[in-house]
């Protein structure tokens, strides 16, 4: 099965078009399956090696994000993002406080070369 794109009616009444594009994927590849597929490729790495590399990358990425870094990886970039309104320049940013309207999250942007390869 392949990626399928279909037109869906825009029932919200917003925007300039009565339809929008919706992608339906072929399926879901779970992390274990992804690692199995990598281990089955012609490589000198074992499944255990691959799992260890991903665990190490996860720990390092988490630590760097916690320190406030924008992190570029071979797969893409992890980016801290803040949102919310502040009444003054000195108002504290408090995403952990309920009702503050402040949010801190981390986005991941896929490396453009991977997108180009997949689209080719």
PDB file of C-alpha atoms in Angstrom:
ATOM      1  CA  UNK A   1       0.000   0.000   0.000  1.00  0.00           C
ATOM      2  CA  UNK A   2       1.200   3.553  -0.645  1.00  0.00           C
ATOM      3  CA  UNK A   3       0.621   6.974   0.801  1.00  0.00           C
ATOM      4  CA  UNK A   4      -2.838   8.128  -0.288  1.00  0.00           C
ATOM      5  CA  UNK A   5      -3.911  11.749  -0.607  1.00  0.00           C
ATOM      6  CA  UNK A   6      -7.614  12.566  -0.834  1.00  0.00           C
ATOM      7  CA  UNK A   7      -9.795  15.662  -0.812  1.00  0.00           C
ATOM      8  CA  UNK A   8     -11.848  16.251   2.339  1.00  0.00           C
ATOM      9  CA  UNK A   9     -14.689  18.758   2.611  1.00  0.00           C
ATOM     10  CA  UNK A  10     -13.844  21.793   4.720  1.00  0.00           C
ATOM     11  CA  UNK A  11     -16.804  21.880   7.122  1.00  0.00           C
ATOM     12  CA  UNK A  12     -15.348  24.673   9.262  1.00  0.00           C
ATOM     13  CA  UNK A  13     -16.182  27.319   6.680  1.00  0.00           C
ATOM     14  CA  UNK A  14     -12.754  28.917   7.101  1.00  0.00           C
ATOM     15  CA  UNK A  15     -10.271  29.340   4.305  1.00  0.00           C
ATOM     16  CA  UNK A  16     -10.663  30.049   0.631  1.00  0.00           C
ATOM     17  CA  UNK A  17     -11.314  26.487  -0.558  1.00  0.00           C
ATOM     18  CA  UNK A  18     -14.198  24.089   0.162  1.00  0.00           C
ATOM     19  CA  UNK A  19     -11.742  21.130   0.310  1.00  0.00           C
ATOM     20  CA  UNK A  20      -8.371  20.350   1.893  1.00  0.00           C
ATOM     21  CA  UNK A  21      -5.834  17.589   1.287  1.00  0.00           C
ATOM     22  CA  UNK A  22      -5.633  14.701   3.762  1.00  0.00           C
ATOM     23  CA  UNK A  23      -2.864  12.075   3.773  1.00  0.00           C
ATOM     24  CA  UNK A  24      -3.531   8.452   4.744  1.00  0.00           C
ATOM     25  CA  UNK A  25      -0.379   6.465   5.459  1.00  0.00           C
ATOM     26  CA  UNK A  26       0.354   2.873   4.498  1.00  0.00           C
ATOM     27  CA  UNK A  27       0.614   1.709   8.093  1.00  0.00           C
ATOM     28  CA  UNK A  28       2.616   2.197  11.266  1.00  0.00           C
ATOM     29  CA  UNK A  29       6.147   0.907  11.807  1.00  0.00           C
ATOM     30  CA  UNK A  30       6.707   0.489  15.546  1.00  0.00           C
ATOM     31  CA  UNK A  31      10.163   1.195  17.055  1.00  0.00           C
ATOM     32  CA  UNK A  32      10.955  -2.518  17.451  1.00  0.00           C
ATOM     33  CA  UNK A  33      10.080  -3.164  13.796  1.00  0.00           C
ATOM     34  CA  UNK A  34      12.146  -0.166  12.685  1.00  0.00           C
ATOM     35  CA  UNK A  35      15.183  -1.504  14.556  1.00  0.00           C
ATOM     36  CA  UNK A  36      14.612  -5.016  13.165  1.00  0.00           C
ATOM     37  CA  UNK A  37      14.550  -3.592   9.634  1.00  0.00           C
ATOM     38  CA  UNK A  38      17.781  -1.712  10.255  1.00  0.00           C
ATOM     39  CA  UNK A  39      19.466  -4.813  11.708  1.00  0.00           C
ATOM     40  CA  UNK A  40      18.403  -6.839   8.648  1.00  0.00           C
ATOM     41  CA  UNK A  41      20.246  -4.454   6.320  1.00  0.00           C
ATOM     42  CA  UNK A  42      23.818  -5.153   5.224  1.00  0.00           C
ATOM     43  CA  UNK A  43      25.603  -3.748   8.281  1.00  0.00           C
ATOM     44  CA  UNK A  44      28.167  -4.803  10.864  1.00  0.00           C
ATOM     45  CA  UNK A  45      25.872  -3.536  13.623  1.00  0.00           C
ATOM     46  CA  UNK A  46      23.803  -5.995  15.618  1.00  0.00           C
ATOM     47  CA  UNK A  47      20.288  -5.288  16.837  1.00  0.00           C
ATOM     48  CA  UNK A  48      21.781  -4.781  20.318  1.00  0.00           C
ATOM     49  CA  UNK A  49      24.219  -2.194  18.905  1.00  0.00           C
ATOM     50  CA  UNK A  50      21.421  -0.313  17.162  1.00  0.00           C
ATOM     51  CA  UNK A  51      19.251  -0.276  20.298  1.00  0.00           C
ATOM     52  CA  UNK A  52      22.241   0.995  22.310  1.00  0.00           C
ATOM     53  CA  UNK A  53      22.922   3.815  19.839  1.00  0.00           C
ATOM     54  CA  UNK A  54      19.291   4.936  19.911  1.00  0.00           C
ATOM     55  CA  UNK A  55      19.231   4.820  23.736  1.00  0.00           C
ATOM     56  CA  UNK A  56      22.445   6.829  23.937  1.00  0.00           C
ATOM     57  CA  UNK A  57      21.110   9.376  21.429  1.00  0.00           C
ATOM     58  CA  UNK A  58      17.846   9.651  23.365  1.00  0.00           C
ATOM     59  CA  UNK A  59      19.640  10.297  26.666  1.00  0.00           C
ATOM     60  CA  UNK A  60      21.997  12.856  25.125  1.00  0.00           C
ATOM     61  CA  UNK A  61      19.176  14.615  23.252  1.00  0.00           C
ATOM     62  CA  UNK A  62      17.046  14.830  26.388  1.00  0.00           C
ATOM     63  CA  UNK A  63      19.935  16.292  28.378  1.00  0.00           C
ATOM     64  CA  UNK A  64      20.823  18.867  25.722  1.00  0.00           C
ATOM     65  CA  UNK A  65      17.180  19.957  25.362  1.00  0.00           C
ATOM     66  CA  UNK A  66      16.930  20.290  29.150  1.00  0.00           C
ATOM     67  CA  UNK A  67      19.955  22.616  28.986  1.00  0.00           C
ATOM     68  CA  UNK A  68      18.175  24.758  26.392  1.00  0.00           C
ATOM     69  CA  UNK A  69      20.026  23.715  23.236  1.00  0.00           C
ATOM     70  CA  UNK A  70      18.703  23.589  19.673  1.00  0.00           C
ATOM     71  CA  UNK A  71      20.068  20.167  18.674  1.00  0.00           C
ATOM     72  CA  UNK A  72      20.925  19.156  15.105  1.00  0.00           C
ATOM     73  CA  UNK A  73      21.115  15.394  14.600  1.00  0.00           C
ATOM     74  CA  UNK A  74      21.716  13.237  11.511  1.00  0.00           C
ATOM     75  CA  UNK A  75      17.934  12.711  11.307  1.00  0.00           C
ATOM     76  CA  UNK A  76      16.833  16.288  11.893  1.00  0.00           C
ATOM     77  CA  UNK A  77      16.700  19.076  14.445  1.00  0.00           C
ATOM     78  CA  UNK A  78      15.147  19.145  17.923  1.00  0.00           C
ATOM     79  CA  UNK A  79      13.953  22.635  18.773  1.00  0.00           C
ATOM     80  CA  UNK A  80      12.703  24.080  22.095  1.00  0.00           C
ATOM     81  CA  UNK A  81       9.558  26.177  21.527  1.00  0.00           C
ATOM     82  CA  UNK A  82       7.906  28.536  24.004  1.00  0.00           C
ATOM     83  CA  UNK A  83       4.429  30.008  23.642  1.00  0.00           C
ATOM     84  CA  UNK A  84       2.155  32.202  25.691  1.00  0.00           C
ATOM     85  CA  UNK A  85       1.460  35.860  26.389  1.00  0.00           C
ATOM     86  CA  UNK A  86       3.332  38.078  28.820  1.00  0.00           C
ATOM     87  CA  UNK A  87       1.917  41.354  30.157  1.00  0.00           C
ATOM     88  CA  UNK A  88       5.334  42.878  30.790  1.00  0.00           C
ATOM     89  CA  UNK A  89       8.941  42.272  29.779  1.00  0.00           C
ATOM     90  CA  UNK A  90       9.748  41.127  33.318  1.00  0.00           C
ATOM     91  CA  UNK A  91       6.772  38.776  33.791  1.00  0.00           C
ATOM     92  CA  UNK A  92       8.049  35.275  34.565  1.00  0.00           C
ATOM     93  CA  UNK A  93       7.460  32.480  32.093  1.00  0.00           C
ATOM     94  CA  UNK A  94       5.684  29.729  34.084  1.00  0.00           C
ATOM     95  CA  UNK A  95       4.597  26.806  31.888  1.00  0.00           C
ATOM     96  CA  UNK A  96       4.211  24.497  34.917  1.00  0.00           C
ATOM     97  CA  UNK A  97       1.633  26.790  36.542  1.00  0.00           C
ATOM     98  CA  UNK A  98      -1.955  25.858  35.611  1.00  0.00           C
ATOM     99  CA  UNK A  99      -3.816  28.666  33.925  1.00  0.00           C
ATOM    100  CA  UNK A 100      -0.687  30.640  33.029  1.00  0.00           C
ATOM    101  CA  UNK A 101      -1.275  30.109  29.318  1.00  0.00           C
ATOM    102  CA  UNK A 102       2.437  29.403  28.956  1.00  0.00           C
ATOM    103  CA  UNK A 103       3.720  26.300  27.198  1.00  0.00           C
ATOM    104  CA  UNK A 104       7.154  24.822  26.561  1.00  0.00           C
ATOM    105  CA  UNK A 105       7.516  21.953  24.121  1.00  0.00           C
ATOM    106  CA  UNK A 106      10.106  20.391  21.861  1.00  0.00           C
ATOM    107  CA  UNK A 107       9.512  20.018  18.135  1.00  0.00           C
ATOM    108  CA  UNK A 108      11.455  17.788  15.763  1.00  0.00           C
ATOM    109  CA  UNK A 109      12.003  18.899  12.174  1.00  0.00           C
ATOM    110  CA  UNK A 110      13.084  16.136   9.807  1.00  0.00           C
ATOM    111  CA  UNK A 111      16.326  16.723   7.907  1.00  0.00           C
ATOM    112  CA  UNK A 112      15.375  18.177   4.493  1.00  0.00           C
ATOM    113  CA  UNK A 113      17.621  15.637   2.730  1.00  0.00           C
ATOM    114  CA  UNK A 114      15.535  12.773   4.173  1.00  0.00           C
ATOM    115  CA  UNK A 115      12.350  14.446   2.934  1.00  0.00           C
ATOM    116  CA  UNK A 116      13.879  14.903  -0.523  1.00  0.00           C
ATOM    117  CA  UNK A 117      14.959  11.229  -0.619  1.00  0.00           C
ATOM    118  CA  UNK A 118      11.483  10.038   0.419  1.00  0.00           C
ATOM    119  CA  UNK A 119       9.772  12.271  -2.145  1.00  0.00           C
ATOM    120  CA  UNK A 120      12.096  11.076  -4.922  1.00  0.00           C
TER     121      UNK A 120
END
